[in-house]
PDB file of C-alpha atoms in Angstrom:
ATOM      1  CA  UNK A  28     -17.984   3.929   8.849  1.00 70.00           C
ATOM      2  CA  UNK A  29     -16.030   6.427   6.722  1.00 76.00           C
ATOM      3  CA  UNK A  30     -14.403   5.268   3.501  1.00 85.00           C
ATOM      4  CA  UNK A  31     -10.842   6.319   2.826  1.00 90.00           C
ATOM      5  CA  UNK A  32      -9.862   6.632  -0.824  1.00 91.00           C
ATOM      6  CA  UNK A  33      -6.353   5.331  -1.457  1.00 92.00           C
ATOM      7  CA  UNK A  34      -4.573   6.164  -4.702  1.00 92.00           C
ATOM      8  CA  UNK A  35      -1.313   4.796  -6.073  1.00 90.00           C
ATOM      9  CA  UNK A  36       0.101   7.580  -8.214  1.00 88.00           C
ATOM     10  CA  UNK A  37       3.110   8.394 -10.321  1.00 81.00           C
ATOM     11  CA  UNK A  38       5.138  11.543  -9.719  1.00 78.00           C
ATOM     12  CA  UNK A  39       3.266  13.287 -12.563  1.00 80.00           C
ATOM     13  CA  UNK A  40      -0.133  12.566 -10.974  1.00 79.00           C
ATOM     14  CA  UNK A  41      -1.259   9.592 -13.083  1.00 84.00           C
ATOM     15  CA  UNK A  42      -3.352   7.164 -11.048  1.00 88.00           C
ATOM     16  CA  UNK A  43      -2.102   3.580 -11.255  1.00 84.00           C
ATOM     17  CA  UNK A  44      -4.485   1.937  -8.803  1.00 86.00           C
ATOM     18  CA  UNK A  45      -7.431   3.043  -6.654  1.00 90.00           C
ATOM     19  CA  UNK A  46      -9.018   1.338  -3.670  1.00 89.00           C
ATOM     20  CA  UNK A  47     -11.360   2.250  -0.851  1.00 90.00           C
ATOM     21  CA  UNK A  48     -10.778   1.171   2.712  1.00 89.00           C
ATOM     22  CA  UNK A  49     -13.245   1.321   5.601  1.00 89.00           C
ATOM     23  CA  UNK A  50     -11.681   3.147   8.537  1.00 87.00           C
ATOM     24  CA  UNK A  51     -13.339   3.033  11.948  1.00 88.00           C
ATOM     25  CA  UNK A  52     -11.098   5.711  13.507  1.00 88.00           C
ATOM     26  CA  UNK A  53     -10.708   9.260  12.248  1.00 88.00           C
ATOM     27  CA  UNK A  54      -7.120   9.524  13.506  1.00 93.00           C
ATOM     28  CA  UNK A  55      -4.453   6.917  12.706  1.00 94.00           C
ATOM     29  CA  UNK A  56      -0.690   6.849  12.651  1.00 97.00           C
ATOM     30  CA  UNK A  57       0.952   6.466   9.247  1.00 97.00           C
ATOM     31  CA  UNK A  58       2.242   3.077  10.467  1.00 97.00           C
ATOM     32  CA  UNK A  59      -1.360   1.921  11.095  1.00 96.00           C
ATOM     33  CA  UNK A  60      -2.545   3.347   7.769  1.00 96.00           C
ATOM     34  CA  UNK A  61       0.115   1.451   5.809  1.00 96.00           C
ATOM     35  CA  UNK A  62      -0.544  -1.746   7.782  1.00 96.00           C
ATOM     36  CA  UNK A  63      -4.315  -1.545   7.219  1.00 95.00           C
ATOM     37  CA  UNK A  64      -3.862  -0.918   3.501  1.00 94.00           C
ATOM     38  CA  UNK A  65      -1.409  -3.821   3.071  1.00 94.00           C
ATOM     39  CA  UNK A  66      -3.506  -6.217   5.172  1.00 95.00           C
ATOM     40  CA  UNK A  67      -6.582  -5.365   3.078  1.00 92.00           C
ATOM     41  CA  UNK A  68      -4.858  -5.922  -0.274  1.00 89.00           C
ATOM     42  CA  UNK A  69      -3.282  -9.202   0.922  1.00 88.00           C
ATOM     43  CA  UNK A  70      -6.645 -10.466   2.243  1.00 91.00           C
ATOM     44  CA  UNK A  71      -8.296  -9.594  -1.083  1.00 88.00           C
ATOM     45  CA  UNK A  72      -5.602 -11.444  -3.031  1.00 82.00           C
ATOM     46  CA  UNK A  73      -5.630 -14.498  -0.756  1.00 85.00           C
ATOM     47  CA  UNK A  74      -9.445 -14.764  -1.020  1.00 88.00           C
ATOM     48  CA  UNK A  75      -9.200 -14.687  -4.830  1.00 81.00           C
ATOM     49  CA  UNK A  76      -6.405 -17.263  -4.744  1.00 73.00           C
ATOM     50  CA  UNK A  77      -4.596 -16.294  -7.859  1.00 68.00           C
ATOM     51  CA  UNK A  78      -4.216 -13.751 -10.580  1.00 71.00           C
ATOM     52  CA  UNK A  79      -2.230 -10.555 -10.405  1.00 73.00           C
ATOM     53  CA  UNK A  80      -1.316  -9.036  -7.032  1.00 73.00           C
ATOM     54  CA  UNK A  81      -1.547  -5.241  -7.166  1.00 75.00           C
ATOM     55  CA  UNK A  82       0.038  -4.284  -3.897  1.00 78.00           C
ATOM     56  CA  UNK A  83       2.129  -1.574  -2.371  1.00 83.00           C
ATOM     57  CA  UNK A  84       5.291  -3.713  -2.224  1.00 79.00           C
ATOM     58  CA  UNK A  85       6.443  -6.764  -4.149  1.00 68.00           C
ATOM     59  CA  UNK A  86       5.929 -10.062  -2.327  1.00 71.00           C
ATOM     60  CA  UNK A  87       8.881 -12.403  -1.878  1.00 63.00           C
ATOM     61  CA  UNK A  88       9.093 -15.058  -4.607  1.00 61.00           C
ATOM     62  CA  UNK A  89       7.004 -13.138  -7.127  1.00 50.00           C
ATOM     63  CA  UNK A  90       7.707 -11.877 -10.621  1.00 46.00           C
ATOM     64  CA  UNK A  91       7.187  -8.231 -11.520  1.00 47.00           C
ATOM     65  CA  UNK A  92       4.818  -7.731 -14.441  1.00 49.00           C
ATOM     66  CA  UNK A  93       3.392  -4.675 -16.149  1.00 46.00           C
ATOM     67  CA  UNK A  94       0.478  -4.015 -13.763  1.00 51.00           C
ATOM     68  CA  UNK A  95       1.477  -5.915 -10.635  1.00 58.00           C
ATOM     69  CA  UNK A  96       3.194  -9.049  -9.407  1.00 54.00           C
ATOM     70  CA  UNK A  97       2.584 -12.674 -10.405  1.00 56.00           C
ATOM     71  CA  UNK A  98       2.971 -15.480  -7.883  1.00 54.00           C
ATOM     72  CA  UNK A  99       2.840 -19.219  -8.344  1.00 58.00           C
ATOM     73  CA  UNK A 100      -0.748 -20.537  -8.617  1.00 65.00           C
ATOM     74  CA  UNK A 101      -2.497 -20.879  -5.248  1.00 64.00           C
ATOM     75  CA  UNK A 102       0.422 -19.278  -3.375  1.00 75.00           C
ATOM     76  CA  UNK A 103      -0.797 -17.301  -0.384  1.00 80.00           C
ATOM     77  CA  UNK A 104       0.854 -14.064   0.693  1.00 82.00           C
ATOM     78  CA  UNK A 105       1.910 -13.586   4.331  1.00 87.00           C
ATOM     79  CA  UNK A 106       0.257 -10.328   5.457  1.00 90.00           C
ATOM     80  CA  UNK A 107       2.631  -9.794   8.379  1.00 93.00           C
ATOM     81  CA  UNK A 108       5.680 -10.110   6.125  1.00 92.00           C
ATOM     82  CA  UNK A 109       4.120  -7.710   3.579  1.00 92.00           C
ATOM     83  CA  UNK A 110       3.420  -5.126   6.300  1.00 95.00           C
ATOM     84  CA  UNK A 111       7.039  -5.377   7.474  1.00 94.00           C
ATOM     85  CA  UNK A 112       8.311  -4.930   3.886  1.00 92.00           C
ATOM     86  CA  UNK A 113       6.011  -1.929   3.326  1.00 94.00           C
ATOM     87  CA  UNK A 114       7.053  -0.183   6.555  1.00 96.00           C
ATOM     88  CA  UNK A 115      10.702  -0.786   5.699  1.00 95.00           C
ATOM     89  CA  UNK A 116      10.172   0.586   2.160  1.00 93.00           C
ATOM     90  CA  UNK A 117       8.560   3.745   3.582  1.00 95.00           C
ATOM     91  CA  UNK A 118      11.508   4.307   5.922  1.00 95.00           C
ATOM     92  CA  UNK A 119      13.949   3.843   3.016  1.00 93.00           C
ATOM     93  CA  UNK A 120      12.022   6.299   0.798  1.00 91.00           C
ATOM     94  CA  UNK A 121      10.689   3.569  -1.496  1.00 90.00           C
ATOM     95  CA  UNK A 122       7.443   5.545  -1.629  1.00 92.00           C
ATOM     96  CA  UNK A 123       5.967   8.746  -0.237  1.00 94.00           C
ATOM     97  CA  UNK A 124       2.594   9.085   1.439  1.00 96.00           C
ATOM     98  CA  UNK A 125       0.403  12.156   1.096  1.00 95.00           C
ATOM     99  CA  UNK A 126      -2.694  12.392   3.275  1.00 95.00           C
ATOM    100  CA  UNK A 127      -5.157  15.083   2.231  1.00 93.00           C
ATOM    101  CA  UNK A 128      -2.438  16.487  -0.078  1.00 91.00           C
ATOM    102  CA  UNK A 129       0.104  16.827   2.765  1.00 95.00           C
ATOM    103  CA  UNK A 130       3.251  14.704   2.761  1.00 96.00           C
ATOM    104  CA  UNK A 131       3.814  12.736   5.948  1.00 96.00           C
ATOM    105  CA  UNK A 132       7.369  12.299   7.178  1.00 95.00           C
ATOM    106  CA  UNK A 133       7.269   9.659   9.899  1.00 97.00           C
ATOM    107  CA  UNK A 134       5.517   6.375  10.628  1.00 97.00           C
ATOM    108  CA  UNK A 135       4.440   7.883  13.950  1.00 97.00           C
ATOM    109  CA  UNK A 136       2.724  10.958  12.402  1.00 96.00           C
ATOM    110  CA  UNK A 137      -0.993  11.037  13.255  1.00 95.00           C
ATOM    111  CA  UNK A 138      -3.261  11.802  10.290  1.00 95.00           C
ATOM    112  CA  UNK A 139      -6.965  12.666   9.963  1.00 92.00           C
ATOM    113  CA  UNK A 140      -8.865  10.098   7.897  1.00 89.00           C
ATOM    114  CA  UNK A 141     -12.447  11.212   8.352  1.00 84.00           C
ATOM    115  CA  UNK A 142     -15.132  11.314   5.688  1.00 82.00           C
ATOM    116  CA  UNK A 143     -13.741  12.522   2.356  1.00 84.00           C
ATOM    117  CA  UNK A 144     -10.085  11.966   3.268  1.00 90.00           C
ATOM    118  CA  UNK A 145      -7.613  10.703   0.661  1.00 92.00           C
ATOM    119  CA  UNK A 146      -4.245   9.014   0.941  1.00 95.00           C
ATOM    120  CA  UNK A 147      -1.883   8.957  -2.025  1.00 95.00           C
ATOM    121  CA  UNK A 148       1.053   6.582  -2.271  1.00 94.00           C
ATOM    122  CA  UNK A 149       3.742   7.781  -4.678  1.00 93.00           C
ATOM    123  CA  UNK A 150       6.057   4.933  -5.627  1.00 82.00           C
ATOM    124  CA  UNK A 151       9.553   5.902  -6.617  1.00 73.00           C
ATOM    125  CA  UNK A 152      11.313   4.173  -9.467  1.00 64.00           C
ATOM    126  CA  UNK A 153      15.100   4.075  -9.639  1.00 55.00           C
ATOM    127  CA  UNK A 154      16.742   5.921 -12.504  1.00 50.00           C
ATOM    128  CA  UNK A 155      18.323   3.760 -15.195  1.00 50.00           C
ATOM    129  CA  UNK A 156      22.109   3.853 -14.901  1.00 50.00           C
ATOM    130  CA  UNK A 157      22.044   5.744 -11.615  1.00 47.00           C
TER     131      UNK A 157
END
């Protein structure tokens, strides 16, 4: 099964977080890619049951910290709700997705995720005072 490398990057190219995701299909829609990524990071957090959540979007009832989000001890994250929040954030330009260095525009775009593929998520931060 091919491994997809997923990078969370800043606009200047600094890598904030890196993860690898097993993908059984070579072609996926951007919607499916985001959902798989979010479901994987939520499952990883819920198995650990605590610590810092380093996810694509901030869970409800969490506090933002320097390198992620802190939840109450032993609080589980709802994967379905996180997927919904992530898809909504993509549609509202909360982050951009580049697959194999090409920006995708729509959740319905089909992308190739075969061996050696990369997906970069560029989170946007609001300007202070604007």
